[in-house]
Coordinates of C-alpha atoms in Angstrom, one line a residue:
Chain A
X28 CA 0.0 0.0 0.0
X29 CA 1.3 3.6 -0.6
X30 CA 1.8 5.8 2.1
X31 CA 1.1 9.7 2.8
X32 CA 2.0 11.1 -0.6
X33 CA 2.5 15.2 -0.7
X34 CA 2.9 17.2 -4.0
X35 CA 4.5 19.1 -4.7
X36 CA 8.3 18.2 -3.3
X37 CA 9.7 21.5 -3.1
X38 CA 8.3 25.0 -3.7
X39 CA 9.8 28.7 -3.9
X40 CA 7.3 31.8 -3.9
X41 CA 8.0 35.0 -3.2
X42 CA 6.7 37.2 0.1
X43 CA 3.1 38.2 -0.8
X44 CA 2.0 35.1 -2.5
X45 CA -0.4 32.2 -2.3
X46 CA 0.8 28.6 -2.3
X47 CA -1.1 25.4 -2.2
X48 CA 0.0 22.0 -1.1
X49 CA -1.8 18.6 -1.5
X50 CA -2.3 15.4 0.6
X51 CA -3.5 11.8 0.2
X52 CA -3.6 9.9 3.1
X53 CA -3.2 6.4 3.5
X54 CA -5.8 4.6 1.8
X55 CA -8.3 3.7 4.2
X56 CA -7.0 6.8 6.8
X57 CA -10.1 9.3 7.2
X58 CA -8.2 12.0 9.5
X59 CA -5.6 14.5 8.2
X60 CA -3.3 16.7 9.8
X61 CA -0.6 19.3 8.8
X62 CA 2.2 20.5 10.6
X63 CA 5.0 23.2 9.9
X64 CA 8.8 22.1 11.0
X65 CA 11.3 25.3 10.9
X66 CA 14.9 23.7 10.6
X67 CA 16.0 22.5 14.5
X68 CA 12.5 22.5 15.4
X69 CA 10.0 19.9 16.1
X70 CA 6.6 20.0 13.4
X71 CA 4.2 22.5 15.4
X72 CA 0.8 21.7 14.4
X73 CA -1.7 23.7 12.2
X74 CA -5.0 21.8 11.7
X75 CA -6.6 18.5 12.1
X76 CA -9.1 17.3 9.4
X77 CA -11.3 14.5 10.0
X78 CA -14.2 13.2 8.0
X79 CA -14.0 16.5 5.9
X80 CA -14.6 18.9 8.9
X81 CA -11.9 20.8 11.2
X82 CA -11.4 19.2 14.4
X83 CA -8.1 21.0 15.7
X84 CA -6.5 24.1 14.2
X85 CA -2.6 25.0 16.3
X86 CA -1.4 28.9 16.8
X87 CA -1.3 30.0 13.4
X88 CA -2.9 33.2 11.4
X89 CA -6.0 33.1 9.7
X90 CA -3.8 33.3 6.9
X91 CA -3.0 29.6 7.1
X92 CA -6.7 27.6 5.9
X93 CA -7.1 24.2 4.8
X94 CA -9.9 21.5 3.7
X95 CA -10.5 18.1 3.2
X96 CA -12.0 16.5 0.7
X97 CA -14.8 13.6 0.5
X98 CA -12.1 10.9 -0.9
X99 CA -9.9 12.1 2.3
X100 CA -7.4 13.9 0.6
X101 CA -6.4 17.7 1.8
X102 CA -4.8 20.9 0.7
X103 CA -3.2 23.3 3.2
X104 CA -3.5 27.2 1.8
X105 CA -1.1 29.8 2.6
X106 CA -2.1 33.2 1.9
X107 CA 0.1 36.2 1.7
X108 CA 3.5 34.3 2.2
X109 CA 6.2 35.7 4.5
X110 CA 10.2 35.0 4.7
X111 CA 9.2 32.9 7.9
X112 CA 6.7 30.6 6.3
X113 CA 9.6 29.1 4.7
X114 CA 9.4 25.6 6.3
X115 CA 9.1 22.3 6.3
X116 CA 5.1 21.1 5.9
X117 CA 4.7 18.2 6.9
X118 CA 1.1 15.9 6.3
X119 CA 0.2 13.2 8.5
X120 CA -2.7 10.7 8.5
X121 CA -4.7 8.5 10.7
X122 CA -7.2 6.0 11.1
X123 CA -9.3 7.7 13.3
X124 CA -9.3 10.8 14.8
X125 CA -7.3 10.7 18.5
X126 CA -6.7 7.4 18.8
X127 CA -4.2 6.2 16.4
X128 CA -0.8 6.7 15.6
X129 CA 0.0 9.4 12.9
X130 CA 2.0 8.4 9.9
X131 CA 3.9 11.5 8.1
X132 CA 4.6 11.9 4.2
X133 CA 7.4 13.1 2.9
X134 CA 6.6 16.8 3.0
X135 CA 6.8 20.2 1.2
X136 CA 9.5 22.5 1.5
X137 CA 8.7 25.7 1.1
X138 CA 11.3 28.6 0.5
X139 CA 9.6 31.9 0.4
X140 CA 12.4 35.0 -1.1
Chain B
X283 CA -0.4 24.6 29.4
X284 CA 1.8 21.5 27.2
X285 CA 5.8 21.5 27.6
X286 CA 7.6 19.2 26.3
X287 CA 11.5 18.5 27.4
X288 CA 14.0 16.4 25.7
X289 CA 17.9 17.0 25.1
X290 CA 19.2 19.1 22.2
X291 CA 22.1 17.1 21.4
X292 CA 23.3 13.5 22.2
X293 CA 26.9 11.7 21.2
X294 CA 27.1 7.7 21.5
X295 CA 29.2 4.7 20.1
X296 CA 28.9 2.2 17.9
X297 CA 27.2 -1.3 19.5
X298 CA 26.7 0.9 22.7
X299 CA 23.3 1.8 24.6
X300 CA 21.6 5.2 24.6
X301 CA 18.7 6.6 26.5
X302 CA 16.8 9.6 25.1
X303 CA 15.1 10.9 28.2
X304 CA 11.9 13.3 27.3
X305 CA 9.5 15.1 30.2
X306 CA 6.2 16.8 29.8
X307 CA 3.5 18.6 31.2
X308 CA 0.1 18.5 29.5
X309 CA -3.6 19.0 31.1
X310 CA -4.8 16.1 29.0
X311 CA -2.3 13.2 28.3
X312 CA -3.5 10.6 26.0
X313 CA -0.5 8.9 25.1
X314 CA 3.3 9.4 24.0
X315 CA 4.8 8.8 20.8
X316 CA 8.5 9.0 20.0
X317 CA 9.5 9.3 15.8
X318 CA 12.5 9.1 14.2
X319 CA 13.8 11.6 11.5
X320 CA 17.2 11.8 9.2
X321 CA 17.7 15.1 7.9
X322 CA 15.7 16.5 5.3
X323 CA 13.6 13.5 5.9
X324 CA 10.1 13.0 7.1
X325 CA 9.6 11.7 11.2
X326 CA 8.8 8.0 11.0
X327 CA 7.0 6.3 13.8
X328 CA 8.5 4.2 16.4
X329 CA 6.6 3.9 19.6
X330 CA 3.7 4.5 21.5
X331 CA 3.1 4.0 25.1
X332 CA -0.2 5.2 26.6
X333 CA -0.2 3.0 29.4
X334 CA 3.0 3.1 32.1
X335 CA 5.7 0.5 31.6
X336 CA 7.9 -0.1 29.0
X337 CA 6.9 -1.2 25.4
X338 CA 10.1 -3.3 23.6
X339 CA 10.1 -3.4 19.7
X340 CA 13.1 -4.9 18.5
X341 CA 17.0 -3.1 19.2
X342 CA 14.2 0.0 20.6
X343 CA 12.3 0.2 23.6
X344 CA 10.4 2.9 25.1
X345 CA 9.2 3.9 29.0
X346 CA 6.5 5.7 30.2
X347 CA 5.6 7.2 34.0
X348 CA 2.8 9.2 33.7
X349 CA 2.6 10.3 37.0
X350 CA 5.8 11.7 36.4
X351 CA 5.6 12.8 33.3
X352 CA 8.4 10.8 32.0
X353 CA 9.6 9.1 29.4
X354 CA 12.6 7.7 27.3
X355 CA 13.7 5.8 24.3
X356 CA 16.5 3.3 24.6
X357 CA 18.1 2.5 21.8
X358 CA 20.1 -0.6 22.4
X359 CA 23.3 -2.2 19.6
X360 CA 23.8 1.2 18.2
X361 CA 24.2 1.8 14.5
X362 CA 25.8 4.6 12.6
X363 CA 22.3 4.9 10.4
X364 CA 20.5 4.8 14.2
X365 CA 22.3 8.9 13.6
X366 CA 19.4 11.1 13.3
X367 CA 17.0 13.4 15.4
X368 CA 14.7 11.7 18.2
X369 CA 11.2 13.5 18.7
X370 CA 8.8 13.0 21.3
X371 CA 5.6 13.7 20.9
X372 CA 2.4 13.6 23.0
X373 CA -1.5 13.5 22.2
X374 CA -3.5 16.0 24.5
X375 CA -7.2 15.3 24.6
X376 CA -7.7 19.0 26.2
X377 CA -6.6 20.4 22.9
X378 CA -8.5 18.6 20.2
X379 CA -6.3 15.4 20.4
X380 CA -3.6 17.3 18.9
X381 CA 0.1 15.6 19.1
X382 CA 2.6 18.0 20.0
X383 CA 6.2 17.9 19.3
X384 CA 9.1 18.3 20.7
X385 CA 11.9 20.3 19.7
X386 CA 13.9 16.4 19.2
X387 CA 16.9 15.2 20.1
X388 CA 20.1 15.1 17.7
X389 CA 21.6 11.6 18.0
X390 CA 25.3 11.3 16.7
X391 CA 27.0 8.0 16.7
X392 CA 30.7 8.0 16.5
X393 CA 32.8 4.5 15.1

């Protein structure tokens, strides 16, 4: 079986602009959740998706928004991009919601100039 | 409020034995996860403990004390590829069931 797949694999945007990045969970996984890692940091987390609804969102601006879709999969939206958004983003998926262990795909790095 | 405590950087031999040490505080523990991660790599999983005692999975095991908010990794026949950063995590129910990180633990292992 595949595992968390993320597109795209790396990503440079300038300050101002809008990125998008994608997730498909584990086949079979309903719950979603994206995290940001800063280099030397551990992944802080953003949101939790679970059956297509918001079910967690971390300390981040209302300029970070995401969604999931009915087959699962997610996109994270970041809107008016700063030098410090430049990060790791990481998507991790789950059977359920709170009760099972997260499994991470590969993740996005973002550069913003 | 949720803290999380582990060492920045750790330096161990070849064959040896290491222990990773992590403590938190959190108003709603529901369980403890450590991951693995090489750099520029994503965190794979390699424990949970949810319950106190310790959980062995191979050359690693993992401890948990929840009442005091303890835990550690042991990583046992060390292995230069074992050289990567440690994170624990922990699930709070309080806060939606998020998992938060630690900052992780840099393992180095010399010849």
């Amino acid at each position: 079986d595949a595992g968390v797949t993320q597109s795209p694999t790396h990503l440079i945007k300038t300050r101002g602009q809008h990125v998008t990045l994608r997730c498909s969970p584990i086949s079979g996984h309903k719950s979603v959740s994206w995290y940001q890692q800063v280099l030397g940091q551990g992944p802080q987390f953003i949101f939790q998706y679970y059956e297509k609804e918001e079910r967690g969102r971390g300390n981040f601006p209302d300029r970070f928004s995401a969604r999931q879709f009915p087959n699962y999969s997610s996109e994270l939206n970041v809107n008016a991009l700063l030098l410090g958004d430049s990060a790791l983003y990481l998507c991790a998926s789950s059977l359920e919601q709170s009760t099972d262990t997260q499994y991470f795909g590969p993740g996005t790095r973002l550069t913003v100039l | 409020g949720q803290n999380i405590d582990q060492p920045t950087e750790m330096t161990a031999t070849e064959g040896a034995i290491v222990q990773i040490n992590c403590t938190y505080q959190t108003s709603g523990f529901n369980g403890l996860f450590w991951y693995q991660q090489h750099a520029g790599e994503a965190p794979t999983f390699l424990s949970y403990n949810v319950l106190d005692g310790l959980e062995e999975k191979g050359r690693f095991s993992s401890f948990l004390s929840r009442s005091k908010g303890y835990s550690y990794l042991l990583l046992k026949e060390l292995q230069m590829k074992d050289s990567a950063s440690y994170l624990c995590a922990v699930r709070d129910y309080s806060s939606a069931s998020k998992i938060i990180f630690g900052s992780g633990t840099r393992l180095s292992i010399r010849p």
